[in-house]
Coordinates of C-alpha atoms in Angstrom, one line a residue:
X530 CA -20.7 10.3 -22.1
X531 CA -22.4 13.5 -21.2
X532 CA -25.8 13.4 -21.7
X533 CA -28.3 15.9 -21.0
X534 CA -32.8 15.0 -20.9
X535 CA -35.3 13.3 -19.3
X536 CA -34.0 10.4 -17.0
X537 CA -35.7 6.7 -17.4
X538 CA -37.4 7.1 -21.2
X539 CA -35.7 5.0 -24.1
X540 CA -34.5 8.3 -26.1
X541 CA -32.1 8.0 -28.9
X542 CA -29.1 10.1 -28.6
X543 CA -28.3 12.5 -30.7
X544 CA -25.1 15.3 -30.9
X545 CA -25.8 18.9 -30.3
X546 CA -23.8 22.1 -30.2
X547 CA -23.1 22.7 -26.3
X548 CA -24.1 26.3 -27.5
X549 CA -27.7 25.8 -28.8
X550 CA -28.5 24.2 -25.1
X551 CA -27.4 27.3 -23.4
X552 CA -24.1 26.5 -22.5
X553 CA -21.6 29.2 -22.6
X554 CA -19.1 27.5 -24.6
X555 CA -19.4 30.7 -27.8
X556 CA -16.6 33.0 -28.5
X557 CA -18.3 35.9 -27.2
X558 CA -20.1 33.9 -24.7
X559 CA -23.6 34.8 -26.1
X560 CA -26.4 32.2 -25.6
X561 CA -27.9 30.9 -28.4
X562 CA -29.9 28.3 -26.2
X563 CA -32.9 26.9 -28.2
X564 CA -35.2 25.8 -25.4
X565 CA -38.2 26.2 -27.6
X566 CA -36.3 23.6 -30.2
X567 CA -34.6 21.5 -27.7
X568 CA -37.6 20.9 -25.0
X569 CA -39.5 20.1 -28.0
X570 CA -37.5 17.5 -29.3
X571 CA -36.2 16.3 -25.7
X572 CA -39.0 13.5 -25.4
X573 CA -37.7 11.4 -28.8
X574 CA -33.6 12.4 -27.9
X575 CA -31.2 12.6 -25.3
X576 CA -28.8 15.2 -25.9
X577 CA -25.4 14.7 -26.3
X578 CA -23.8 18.0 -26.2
X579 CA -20.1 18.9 -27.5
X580 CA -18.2 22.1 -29.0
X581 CA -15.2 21.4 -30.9
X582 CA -13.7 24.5 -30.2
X583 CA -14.1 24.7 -26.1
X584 CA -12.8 20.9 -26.5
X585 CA -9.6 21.9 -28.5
X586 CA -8.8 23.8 -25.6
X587 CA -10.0 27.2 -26.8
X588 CA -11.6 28.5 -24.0
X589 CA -14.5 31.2 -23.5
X590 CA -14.2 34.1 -24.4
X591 CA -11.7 33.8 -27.1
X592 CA -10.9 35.0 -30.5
X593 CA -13.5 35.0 -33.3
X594 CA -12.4 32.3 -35.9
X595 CA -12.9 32.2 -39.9
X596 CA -12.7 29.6 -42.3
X597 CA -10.5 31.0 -45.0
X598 CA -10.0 29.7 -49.0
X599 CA -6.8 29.1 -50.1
X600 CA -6.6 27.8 -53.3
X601 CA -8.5 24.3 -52.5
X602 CA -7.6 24.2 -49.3
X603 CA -10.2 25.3 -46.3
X604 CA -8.1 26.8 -43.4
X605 CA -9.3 27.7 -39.5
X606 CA -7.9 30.7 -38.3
X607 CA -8.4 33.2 -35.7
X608 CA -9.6 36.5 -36.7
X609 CA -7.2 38.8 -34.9
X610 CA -4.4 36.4 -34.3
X611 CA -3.9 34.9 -37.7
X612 CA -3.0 31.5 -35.6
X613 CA -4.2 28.4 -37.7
X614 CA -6.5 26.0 -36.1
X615 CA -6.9 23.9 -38.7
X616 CA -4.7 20.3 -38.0
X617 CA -5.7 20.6 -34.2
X618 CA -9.3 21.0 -35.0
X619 CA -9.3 18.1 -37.8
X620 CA -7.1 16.0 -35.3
X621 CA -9.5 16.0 -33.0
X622 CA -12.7 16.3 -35.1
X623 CA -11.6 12.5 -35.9
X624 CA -11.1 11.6 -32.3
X625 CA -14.2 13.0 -30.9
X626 CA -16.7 11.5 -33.6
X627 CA -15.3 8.5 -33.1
X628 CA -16.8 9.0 -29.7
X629 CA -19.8 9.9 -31.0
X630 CA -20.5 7.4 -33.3
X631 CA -22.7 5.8 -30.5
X632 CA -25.1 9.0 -32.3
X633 CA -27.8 8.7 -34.1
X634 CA -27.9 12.8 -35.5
X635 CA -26.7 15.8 -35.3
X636 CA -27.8 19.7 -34.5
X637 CA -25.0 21.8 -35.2
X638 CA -24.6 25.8 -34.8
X639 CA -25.2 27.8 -38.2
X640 CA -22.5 29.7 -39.3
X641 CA -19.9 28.0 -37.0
X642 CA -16.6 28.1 -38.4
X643 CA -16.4 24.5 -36.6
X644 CA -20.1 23.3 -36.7
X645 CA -21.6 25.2 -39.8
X646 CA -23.4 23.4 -42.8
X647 CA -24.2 26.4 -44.9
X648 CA -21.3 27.7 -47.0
X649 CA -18.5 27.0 -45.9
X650 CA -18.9 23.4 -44.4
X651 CA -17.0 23.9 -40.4
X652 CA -13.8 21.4 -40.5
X653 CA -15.9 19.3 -37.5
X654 CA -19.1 19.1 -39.5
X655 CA -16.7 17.7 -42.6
X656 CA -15.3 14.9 -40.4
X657 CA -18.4 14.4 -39.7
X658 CA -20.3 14.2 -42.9
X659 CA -17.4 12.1 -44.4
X660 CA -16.8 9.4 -41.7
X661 CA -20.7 8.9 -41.2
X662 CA -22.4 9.4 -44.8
X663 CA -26.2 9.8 -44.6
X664 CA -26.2 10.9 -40.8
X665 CA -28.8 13.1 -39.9
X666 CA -27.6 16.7 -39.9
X667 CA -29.5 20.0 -39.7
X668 CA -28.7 23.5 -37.9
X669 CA -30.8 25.2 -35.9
X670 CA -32.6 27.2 -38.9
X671 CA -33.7 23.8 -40.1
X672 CA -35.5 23.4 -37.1
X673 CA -37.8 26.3 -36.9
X674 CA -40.7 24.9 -38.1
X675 CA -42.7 22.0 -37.3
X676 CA -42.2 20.0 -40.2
X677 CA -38.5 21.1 -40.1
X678 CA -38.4 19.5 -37.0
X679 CA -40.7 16.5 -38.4
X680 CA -38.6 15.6 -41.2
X681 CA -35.2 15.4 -38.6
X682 CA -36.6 13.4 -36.3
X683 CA -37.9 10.5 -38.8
X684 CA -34.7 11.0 -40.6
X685 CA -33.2 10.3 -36.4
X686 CA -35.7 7.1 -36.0
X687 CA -34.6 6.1 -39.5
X688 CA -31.4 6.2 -39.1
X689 CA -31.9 4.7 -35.6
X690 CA -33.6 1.7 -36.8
X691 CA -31.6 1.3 -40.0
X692 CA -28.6 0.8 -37.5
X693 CA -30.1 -1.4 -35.1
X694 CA -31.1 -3.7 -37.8
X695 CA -27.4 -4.1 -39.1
X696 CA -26.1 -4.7 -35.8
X697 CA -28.6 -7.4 -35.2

């Protein structure tokens, strides 16, 4: 488990876009690093940073990808290539939150054909949503404000505590 925050404090850990911590993991390797978001937050979390589509074997720099509407069907293509994405990406999407379920949240990129909440829901942030109901899940926008940021982190310690207390 990679995990990324200040050593020896009992932090809960939470998933986070690889992206959003500065890691150049996006298609056109921009940096979208949040520091004044994630230094915030780093005393209550440890971070545990992931990007669906560097771990499907992607790469940086690559190809933009779109989600695309057919019919009722939500498909993850590339933009230039036309190559679909979408069984590799779903395939591991249940993998890889199965190794996150040790999580307590999650801060996912906006608009992320992979990560995205708004819209179009990514294929990773459906896995997601569906295997853990009632997660904590916002994208970076939702944490822009301080009582953006309030509200996630008692949803976290909720969520946290709500766990704890069935494992127990």
């Amino acid at each position: 488990m990679v995990t990324k925050g200040p050593a020896g404090k009992n932090r809960i850990p939470v998933a986070i876009s690889g992206c959003l911590l500065g890691e150049k993991s996006r298609y056109d390797l921009s940096d979208k690093s949040i520091p004044s978001i994630t230094d915030a937050l780093a005393d209550h979390f440890t971070w545990v940073p992931f990007c669906p589509e560097m771990e499907i074997g992607l790469g940086a720099p690559r190809e933009k990808l779109n989600l695309t509407v057919t019919g009722a069907e939500v498909r993850l293509t590339g933009d230039e290539s036309g190559i679909d994405y979408t069984r590799k990406m779903e395939r591991h999407a249940m993998a890889r939150v199965k190794d996150l379920s040790h999580v307590c949240g999650y801060i996912l990129k906006s608009k992320s054909p992979s990560c995205g909440l708004s819209g179009d829901t990514g294929i990773f942030s459906r896995i997601v949503l569906t295997r853990f109901p009632g997660i904590p899940m916002v994208d970076e926008g939702g944490l822009d404000n301080d009582e953006g940021r309030k509200s996630f982190v008692e949803k976290v310690f909720i969520y946290h505590r709500e766990r704890r207390l069935s494992n127990a």
